[in-house]
Coordinates of C-alpha atoms and ligand atoms in Angstrom, one line a residue:
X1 CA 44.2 -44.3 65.0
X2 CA 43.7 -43.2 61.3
X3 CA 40.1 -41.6 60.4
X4 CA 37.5 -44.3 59.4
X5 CA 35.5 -42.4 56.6
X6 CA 32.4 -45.1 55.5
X7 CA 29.9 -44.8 52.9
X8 CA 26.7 -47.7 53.2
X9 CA 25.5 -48.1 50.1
X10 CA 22.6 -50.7 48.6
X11 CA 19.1 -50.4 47.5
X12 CA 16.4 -48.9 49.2
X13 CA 15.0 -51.5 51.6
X14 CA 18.5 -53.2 52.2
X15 CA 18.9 -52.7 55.4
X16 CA 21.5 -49.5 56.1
X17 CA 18.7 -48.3 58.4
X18 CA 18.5 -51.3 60.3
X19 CA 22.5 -51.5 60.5
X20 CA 22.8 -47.8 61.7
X21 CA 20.8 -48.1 64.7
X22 CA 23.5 -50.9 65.8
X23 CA 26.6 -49.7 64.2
X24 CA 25.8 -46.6 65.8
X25 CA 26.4 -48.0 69.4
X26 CA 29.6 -49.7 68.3
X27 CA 31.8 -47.4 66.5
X28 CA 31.5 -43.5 68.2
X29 CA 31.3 -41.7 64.6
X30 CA 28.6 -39.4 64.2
X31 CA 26.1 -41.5 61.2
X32 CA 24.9 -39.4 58.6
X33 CA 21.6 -39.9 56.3
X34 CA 21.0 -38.0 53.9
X35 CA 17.0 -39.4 53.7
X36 CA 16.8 -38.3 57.7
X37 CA 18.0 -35.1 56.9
X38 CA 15.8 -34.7 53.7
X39 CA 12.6 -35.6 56.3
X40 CA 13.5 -33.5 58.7
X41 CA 13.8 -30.5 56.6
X42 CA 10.5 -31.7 55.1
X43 CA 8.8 -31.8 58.8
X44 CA 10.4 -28.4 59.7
X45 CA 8.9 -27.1 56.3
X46 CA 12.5 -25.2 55.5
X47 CA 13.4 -24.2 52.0
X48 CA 15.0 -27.4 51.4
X49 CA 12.3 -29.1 52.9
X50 CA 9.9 -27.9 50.3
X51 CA 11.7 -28.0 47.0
X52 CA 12.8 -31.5 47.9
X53 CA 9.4 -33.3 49.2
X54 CA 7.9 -33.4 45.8
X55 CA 10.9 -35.4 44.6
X56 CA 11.0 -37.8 47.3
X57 CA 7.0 -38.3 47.3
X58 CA 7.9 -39.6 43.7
X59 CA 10.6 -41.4 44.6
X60 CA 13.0 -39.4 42.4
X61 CA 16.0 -38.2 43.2
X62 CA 16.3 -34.5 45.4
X63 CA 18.5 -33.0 42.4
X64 CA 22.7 -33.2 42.8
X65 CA 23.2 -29.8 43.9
X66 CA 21.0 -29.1 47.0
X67 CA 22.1 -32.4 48.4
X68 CA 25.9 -31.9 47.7
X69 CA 25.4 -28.9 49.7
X70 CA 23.5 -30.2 52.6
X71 CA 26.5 -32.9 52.7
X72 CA 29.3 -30.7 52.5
X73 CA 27.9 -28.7 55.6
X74 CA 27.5 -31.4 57.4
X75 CA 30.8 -32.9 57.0
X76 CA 32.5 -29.7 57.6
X77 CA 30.9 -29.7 61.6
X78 CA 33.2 -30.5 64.0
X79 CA 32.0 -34.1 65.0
X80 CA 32.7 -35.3 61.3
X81 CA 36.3 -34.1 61.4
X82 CA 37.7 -37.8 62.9
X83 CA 35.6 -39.8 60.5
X84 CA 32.0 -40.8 59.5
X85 CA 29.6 -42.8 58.3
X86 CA 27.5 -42.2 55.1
X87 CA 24.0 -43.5 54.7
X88 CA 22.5 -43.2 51.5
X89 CA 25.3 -40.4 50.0
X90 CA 26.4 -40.6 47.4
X91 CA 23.6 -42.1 45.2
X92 CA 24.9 -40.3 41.6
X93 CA 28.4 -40.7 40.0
X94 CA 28.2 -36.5 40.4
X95 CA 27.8 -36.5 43.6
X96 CA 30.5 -39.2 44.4
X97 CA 33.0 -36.7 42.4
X98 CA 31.7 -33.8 44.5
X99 CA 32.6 -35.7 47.7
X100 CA 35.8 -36.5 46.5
X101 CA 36.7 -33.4 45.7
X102 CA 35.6 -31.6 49.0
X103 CA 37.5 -34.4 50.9
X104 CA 40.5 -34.1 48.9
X105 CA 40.9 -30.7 49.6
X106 CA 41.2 -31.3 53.0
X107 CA 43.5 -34.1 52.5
X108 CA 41.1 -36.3 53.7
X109 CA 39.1 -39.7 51.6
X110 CA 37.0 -42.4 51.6
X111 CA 38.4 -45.9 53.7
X112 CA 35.6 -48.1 52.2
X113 CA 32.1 -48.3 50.7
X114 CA 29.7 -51.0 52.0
X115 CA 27.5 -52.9 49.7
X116 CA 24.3 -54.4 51.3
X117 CA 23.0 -56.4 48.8
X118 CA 19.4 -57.4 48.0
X119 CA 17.6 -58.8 45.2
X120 CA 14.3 -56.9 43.9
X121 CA 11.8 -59.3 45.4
X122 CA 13.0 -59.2 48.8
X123 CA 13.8 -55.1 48.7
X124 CA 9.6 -55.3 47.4
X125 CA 8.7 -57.3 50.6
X126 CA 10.8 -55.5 53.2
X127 CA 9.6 -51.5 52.0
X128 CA 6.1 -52.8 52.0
X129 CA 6.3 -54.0 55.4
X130 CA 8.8 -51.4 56.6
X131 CA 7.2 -49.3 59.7
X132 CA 9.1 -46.1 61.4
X133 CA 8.6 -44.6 64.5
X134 CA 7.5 -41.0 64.2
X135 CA 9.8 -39.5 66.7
X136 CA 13.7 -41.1 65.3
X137 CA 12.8 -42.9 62.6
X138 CA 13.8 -45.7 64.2
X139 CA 13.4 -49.1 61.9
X140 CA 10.8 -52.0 62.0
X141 CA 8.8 -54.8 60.0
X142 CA 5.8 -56.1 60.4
X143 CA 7.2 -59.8 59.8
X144 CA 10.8 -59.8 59.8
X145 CA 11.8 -57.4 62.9
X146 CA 8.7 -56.5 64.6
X147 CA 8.5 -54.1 67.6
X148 CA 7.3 -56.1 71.3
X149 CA 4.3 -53.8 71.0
X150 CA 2.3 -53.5 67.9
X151 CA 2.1 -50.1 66.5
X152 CA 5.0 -49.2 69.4
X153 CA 9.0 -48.1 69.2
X154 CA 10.5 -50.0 71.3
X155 CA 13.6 -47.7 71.7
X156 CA 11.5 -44.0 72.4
X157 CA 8.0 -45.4 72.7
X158 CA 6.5 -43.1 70.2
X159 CA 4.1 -44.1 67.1
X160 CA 5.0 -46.6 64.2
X161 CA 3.7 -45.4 60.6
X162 CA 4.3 -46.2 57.3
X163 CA 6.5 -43.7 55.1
X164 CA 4.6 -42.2 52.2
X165 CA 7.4 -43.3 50.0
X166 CA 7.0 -47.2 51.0
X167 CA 3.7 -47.4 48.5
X168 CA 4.0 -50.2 45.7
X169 CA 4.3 -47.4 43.0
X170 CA 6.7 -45.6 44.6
X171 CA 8.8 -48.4 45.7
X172 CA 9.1 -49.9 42.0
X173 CA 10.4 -46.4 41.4
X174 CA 12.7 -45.9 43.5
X175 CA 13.7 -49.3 42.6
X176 CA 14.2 -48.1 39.1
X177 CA 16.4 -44.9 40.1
X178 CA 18.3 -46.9 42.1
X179 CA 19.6 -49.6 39.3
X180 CA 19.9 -46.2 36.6
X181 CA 21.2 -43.3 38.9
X182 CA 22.9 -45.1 41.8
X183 CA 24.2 -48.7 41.1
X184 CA 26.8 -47.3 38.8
X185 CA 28.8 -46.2 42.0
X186 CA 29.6 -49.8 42.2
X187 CA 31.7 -49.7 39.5
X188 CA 32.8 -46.3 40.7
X189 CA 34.2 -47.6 44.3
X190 CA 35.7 -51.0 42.6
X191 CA 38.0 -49.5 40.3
X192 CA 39.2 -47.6 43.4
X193 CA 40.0 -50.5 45.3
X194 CA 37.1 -49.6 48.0
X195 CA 34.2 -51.2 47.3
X196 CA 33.4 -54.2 50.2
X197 CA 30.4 -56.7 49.9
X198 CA 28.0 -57.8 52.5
X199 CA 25.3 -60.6 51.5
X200 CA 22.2 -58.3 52.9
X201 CA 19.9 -61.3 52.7
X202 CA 20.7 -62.7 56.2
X203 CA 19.4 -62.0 59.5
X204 CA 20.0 -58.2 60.6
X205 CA 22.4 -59.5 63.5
X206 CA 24.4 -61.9 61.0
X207 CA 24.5 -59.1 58.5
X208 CA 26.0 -56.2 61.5
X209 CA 28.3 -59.0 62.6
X210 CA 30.0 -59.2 58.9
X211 CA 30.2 -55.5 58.7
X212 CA 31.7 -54.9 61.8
X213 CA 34.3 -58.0 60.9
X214 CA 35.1 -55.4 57.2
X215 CA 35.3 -52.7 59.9
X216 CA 37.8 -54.4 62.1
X217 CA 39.7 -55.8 59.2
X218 CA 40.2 -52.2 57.4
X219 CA 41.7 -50.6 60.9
X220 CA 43.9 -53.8 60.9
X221 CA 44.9 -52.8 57.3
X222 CA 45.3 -49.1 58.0
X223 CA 47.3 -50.3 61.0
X224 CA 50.1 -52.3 58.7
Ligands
ADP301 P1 15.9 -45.5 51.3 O1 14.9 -46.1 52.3 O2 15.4 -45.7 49.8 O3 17.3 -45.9 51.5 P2 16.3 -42.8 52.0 O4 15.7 -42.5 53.3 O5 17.8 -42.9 51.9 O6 15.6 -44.0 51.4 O7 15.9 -41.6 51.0 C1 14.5 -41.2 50.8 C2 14.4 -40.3 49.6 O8 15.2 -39.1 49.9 C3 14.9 -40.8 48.3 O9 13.9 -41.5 47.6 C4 15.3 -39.5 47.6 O10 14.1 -38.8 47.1 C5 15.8 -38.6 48.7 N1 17.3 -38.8 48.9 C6 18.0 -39.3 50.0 N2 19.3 -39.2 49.8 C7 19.5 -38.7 48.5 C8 20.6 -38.4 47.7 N3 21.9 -38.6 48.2 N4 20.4 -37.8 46.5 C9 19.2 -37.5 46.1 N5 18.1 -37.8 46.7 C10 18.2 -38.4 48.0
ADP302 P1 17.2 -49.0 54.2 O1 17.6 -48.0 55.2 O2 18.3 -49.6 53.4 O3 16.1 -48.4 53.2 P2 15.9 -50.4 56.4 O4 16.9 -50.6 57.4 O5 14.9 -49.3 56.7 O6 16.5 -50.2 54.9 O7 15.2 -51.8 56.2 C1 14.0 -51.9 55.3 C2 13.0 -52.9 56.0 O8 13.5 -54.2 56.0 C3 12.7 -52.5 57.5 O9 11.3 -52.8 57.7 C4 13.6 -53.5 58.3 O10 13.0 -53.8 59.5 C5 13.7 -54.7 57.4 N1 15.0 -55.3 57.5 C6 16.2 -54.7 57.6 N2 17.2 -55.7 57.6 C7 16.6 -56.9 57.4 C8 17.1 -58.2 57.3 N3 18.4 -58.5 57.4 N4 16.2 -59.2 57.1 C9 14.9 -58.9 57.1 N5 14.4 -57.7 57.2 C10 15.2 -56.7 57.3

């Protein structure tokens, strides 16, 4: 079966979190986030942990070049060599060139980005309610998907907090990188033919159902 190579892309607070924990069990490609990585540098208090904290403590972007790099190692370990899924890479027209290129070398390339889209208000509502457990960073809300036991993972049973990046300042920041730095990629992945939309409002299950029918449809395509 060809390689299935997927990028999840939408605004902070859309959801690819929530979807990764499912489409994780579904499809046996190893799911790769560059904001997990980022925190667990940051919790190890590596190199790259410490030049890129105060960056994501402002909501800014970690600059190009020590997250092309991170990527690129990651992608060239063995269980990313019969496909993957991206989570939150690429988020700058650079570093969707720098992907490219390091694919195309090894005659590999993107099947299909995934849009998860969600308007302002509701991205506002679901960061300040967001809650992660300490141990995965597995993905809660208060209202909208809350754990069985307040305060409790359901999946590892350790502590729920709040991310220091999921303060109202913050968030309208990284709002506001988002629609400057990232959203251009949509453009980007259209005029290649890749770009696939999913309406991000629905419930999480209706939303994973409608990107596991994409899914199915591009392996029918590649099939043809
Ligand atoms: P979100 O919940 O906004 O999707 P992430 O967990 O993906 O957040 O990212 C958290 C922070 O990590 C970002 O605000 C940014 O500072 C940094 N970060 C993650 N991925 C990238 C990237 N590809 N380029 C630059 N910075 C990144
Ligand atoms: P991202 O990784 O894109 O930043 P998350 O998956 O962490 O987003 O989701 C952000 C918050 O919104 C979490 O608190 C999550 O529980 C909640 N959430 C995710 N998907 C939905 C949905 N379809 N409807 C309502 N709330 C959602």
């Amino acid at each position: 079966m060809p390689e299935l190579n997927l990028i999840l892309f939408g605004p902070p607070g859309a959801g690819k979190g929530t979807q990764a924990d499912r489409l994780r069990i579904d499809f046996r490609l190893p799911f790769i986030s560059t904001g997990d990585m980022l925190r667990a540098n940051v919790k190890d208090g590596t190199e790259l942990g410490k030049k890129a904290k105060e960056y994501m403590d402002q909501g800014e972007l970690v600059p190009d070049e020590l997250i092309v790099a991170m990527v690129a190692e990651r992608l060239g370990e063995p269980d990313a060599q019969d496909g993957f899924i991206l989570d939150g890479f690429p988020r700058t027209i650079d570093q969707a060139e720098a992907l490219d290129k390091q694919l195309s070398e090894l005659k590999r390339h993107i099947t299909a980005a995934v849009l998860i889209e969600v308007p302002d208000d509701e991205v506002i509502r679901r960061l300040s309610g967001r809650r992660v457990c300490v141990k995965a960073g597995h993905n809660y809300h208060v209202e909208f998907d809350p754990p069985k036991r307040d305060g409790v993972c359901d999946q590892d049973g350790s502590r729920l907090i709040q991310r220091d990046d999921d303060k109202p300042d913050v968030i309208r920041n990284r709002l506001e990188v988002y629609h400057n730095q990232t959203e251009p990629l949509v453009d980007y992945y259209d005029q290649k033919g890749l770009m696939r939309r999913i309406d991000g409002t629905r419930s999480p299950d209706e939303v994973h159902d409608h990107i596991r029918a994409v899914i199915a449809t591009l392996r029918l395509e590649d099939d043809v």
